[in-house]
Amino acid sequence: MSTNDAMSFGTIGAGEVAQTIARRAIDAGHHVILSNSRGPESLTDIVTQLGAGASAGTVAEAAGADIVLLAVKWDQVPEAVQGVSDWSGRIVIDATNQWDTVRNAPLDLGDQTGTERNAALMPDARVVKAFNTLNMRLVAQNPSSRLVVFLAGDDADAKSTVSTFANSMEFAPVDIGGEQEGRLMQFSTGPLNSLHVVKID
Ligand SMILES: NC(=O)c1ccc[n+]([C@@H]2O[C@H](COP(=O)([O-])OP(=O)(O)OC[C@H]3O[C@@H](n4cnc5c(N)ncnc54)[C@H](OP(=O)(O)O)[C@@H]3O)[C@@H](O)[C@H]2O)c1
C-alpha cells in the first residue's frame, strides 16, 4: 500500500487482538492509536514496543480514527463504547466474541447476532464483524500469509473500506453478507469459527 493510502486505525482495547492487528497495520504503513480503560500513560510500554506509527490515546481519540477496532471482552463492551459521545458514521470493526466469562460458555442471544447487540450500543456506527474467528497467536506467527478474514455487515461502503484495509495488511478479506450472516462467524457455534484459511491468488 502506498503512503497515500495510509489510514488512521484506532483500537478500543489494547490486549492481544488490538496489539496483533496493530502490528500488521503499522507494518502496512498505517497509523495506530491504542486505547484502554486506564488511560494513554498505561500504554507507554506497548507503544514503545510497536514502534514508529503507534501512539496511545483516550477511547474517544481512538474512535476518531478512519477505522476503529472494538477489541475488548464481551462484558466490557457497554462500558468501553460509552466513552464516545457520537458514533454516527464511524467505521467500526467488531472483533469481539460473545463469551460468558462467568459460565465459561458462549452466550445465546436468540435471534440477535453479537454484532447487532454491539451495533445497538453505538448508534449509527457502520459496524463490520471481522477478525473474531481468528486465533491471534496464529495470526502473529503468520505475518504475510493471505489469511482469510471473513467480513459481515449491512453497510457495503464500510465493508469495502475494511476490505481495502485488510488487503493492505496482507489478509484476504471474504465478504459473507450482512449482520445476520455474522452468526456464521460466531464463537464457538458458527461454522466459520476458528477456521484458518489461506487464499491462493
Ligand atoms: N485473543 C484472541 O485470539 C481473540 C481472537 C478473536 C477474537 N477475540 C475477541 O476479541 C476481544 C478482545 O480479546 P483480547 O484477547 O484482545 O482481550 P484482552 O487481551 O483481555 O484485551 C482486552 C483489552 O480491553 C481493554 N479494556 C477493558 N475494559 C475497557 C474499557 N472499558 N474501555 C477500553 N478498553 C478496555 C483492556 O485493558 P484495560 O483493562 O487496561 O482497560 C485490554 O487492553 C474479545 O471479545 C475476544 O473474545 C479474541
mmCIF file of N, CA, C and O in Angstrom, residues 24 145-150 166-167 170-174 197-201:
data_model
loop_
_atom_site.group_PDB
_atom_site.id
_atom_site.type_symbol
_atom_site.label_atom_id
_atom_site.label_comp_id
_atom_site.label_asym_id
_atom_site.label_seq_id
_atom_site.Cartn_x
_atom_site.Cartn_y
_atom_site.Cartn_z
ATOM 1 N N ARG A 24 0.215 -5.496 12.416
ATOM 2 C CA ARG A 24 0.041 -5.664 10.960
ATOM 3 C C ARG A 24 -0.247 -4.301 10.309
ATOM 4 O O ARG A 24 0.224 -4.019 9.209
ATOM 5 N N SER A 145 0.535 -14.208 5.270
ATOM 6 C CA SER A 145 0.052 -15.486 4.753
ATOM 7 C C SER A 145 -1.200 -15.394 3.884
ATOM 8 O O SER A 145 -1.682 -16.407 3.413
ATOM 9 N N ARG A 146 -1.755 -14.158 3.655
ATOM 10 C CA ARG A 146 -3.051 -14.029 2.967
ATOM 11 C C ARG A 146 -4.102 -14.896 3.681
ATOM 12 O O ARG A 146 -4.882 -15.643 3.049
ATOM 13 N N LEU A 147 -4.090 -14.798 4.988
ATOM 14 C CA LEU A 147 -5.076 -15.485 5.813
ATOM 15 C C LEU A 147 -6.448 -14.871 5.539
ATOM 16 O O LEU A 147 -6.579 -13.647 5.500
ATOM 17 N N VAL A 148 -7.450 -15.704 5.346
ATOM 18 C CA VAL A 148 -8.792 -15.202 5.049
ATOM 19 C C VAL A 148 -9.395 -14.528 6.292
ATOM 20 O O VAL A 148 -9.348 -15.075 7.395
ATOM 21 N N VAL A 149 -9.939 -13.333 6.077
ATOM 22 C CA VAL A 149 -10.677 -12.611 7.120
ATOM 23 C C VAL A 149 -12.109 -12.487 6.635
ATOM 24 O O VAL A 149 -12.363 -11.861 5.606
ATOM 25 N N PHE A 150 -13.042 -13.116 7.332
ATOM 26 C CA PHE A 150 -14.447 -13.017 6.952
ATOM 27 C C PHE A 150 -14.993 -11.668 7.407
ATOM 28 O O PHE A 150 -14.652 -11.180 8.490
ATOM 29 N N ALA A 166 -7.856 -4.522 5.162
ATOM 30 C CA ALA A 166 -7.394 -5.891 5.401
ATOM 31 C C ALA A 166 -6.415 -6.332 4.309
ATOM 32 O O ALA A 166 -5.364 -6.911 4.595
ATOM 33 N N ASN A 167 -6.747 -6.014 3.063
ATOM 34 C CA ASN A 167 -5.842 -6.339 1.949
ATOM 35 C C ASN A 167 -4.472 -5.697 2.131
ATOM 36 O O ASN A 167 -3.450 -6.309 1.855
ATOM 37 N N GLU A 170 -2.152 -7.614 4.061
ATOM 38 C CA GLU A 170 -1.901 -8.947 3.519
ATOM 39 C C GLU A 170 -2.818 -10.030 4.062
ATOM 40 O O GLU A 170 -2.470 -11.209 4.096
ATOM 41 N N PHE A 171 -3.999 -9.619 4.543
ATOM 42 C CA PHE A 171 -5.062 -10.584 4.781
ATOM 43 C C PHE A 171 -5.844 -10.729 3.479
ATOM 44 O O PHE A 171 -5.711 -9.916 2.562
ATOM 45 N N ALA A 172 -6.681 -11.766 3.412
ATOM 46 C CA ALA A 172 -7.541 -11.965 2.246
ATOM 47 C C ALA A 172 -9.001 -11.842 2.703
ATOM 48 O O ALA A 172 -9.567 -12.805 3.240
ATOM 49 N N PRO A 173 -9.604 -10.645 2.540
ATOM 50 C CA PRO A 173 -10.977 -10.460 3.017
ATOM 51 C C PRO A 173 -12.002 -11.222 2.178
ATOM 52 O O PRO A 173 -11.902 -11.254 0.953
ATOM 53 N N VAL A 174 -12.980 -11.824 2.848
ATOM 54 C CA VAL A 174 -14.073 -12.539 2.169
ATOM 55 C C VAL A 174 -15.389 -12.062 2.778
ATOM 56 O O VAL A 174 -15.630 -12.242 3.976
ATOM 57 N N VAL A 197 -7.973 -20.123 7.059
ATOM 58 C CA VAL A 197 -7.912 -20.492 5.643
ATOM 59 C C VAL A 197 -6.943 -19.543 4.944
ATOM 60 O O VAL A 197 -6.951 -18.341 5.221
ATOM 61 N N VAL A 198 -6.151 -20.074 4.044
ATOM 62 C CA VAL A 198 -5.230 -19.226 3.292
ATOM 63 C C VAL A 198 -5.739 -19.111 1.865
ATOM 64 O O VAL A 198 -6.145 -20.111 1.264
ATOM 65 N N LYS A 199 -5.760 -17.886 1.326
ATOM 66 C CA LYS A 199 -6.236 -17.699 -0.044
ATOM 67 C C LYS A 199 -5.047 -17.729 -1.006
ATOM 68 O O LYS A 199 -4.054 -17.035 -0.796
ATOM 69 N N ILE A 200 -5.187 -18.541 -2.041
ATOM 70 C CA ILE A 200 -4.154 -18.598 -3.083
ATOM 71 C C ILE A 200 -4.663 -17.776 -4.259
ATOM 72 O O ILE A 200 -5.696 -18.109 -4.837
ATOM 73 N N ASP A 201 -3.994 -16.689 -4.594
ATOM 74 C CA ASP A 201 -4.468 -15.832 -5.687
ATOM 75 C C ASP A 201 -3.963 -16.331 -7.029
ATOM 76 O O ASP A 201 -2.926 -16.945 -7.116
#
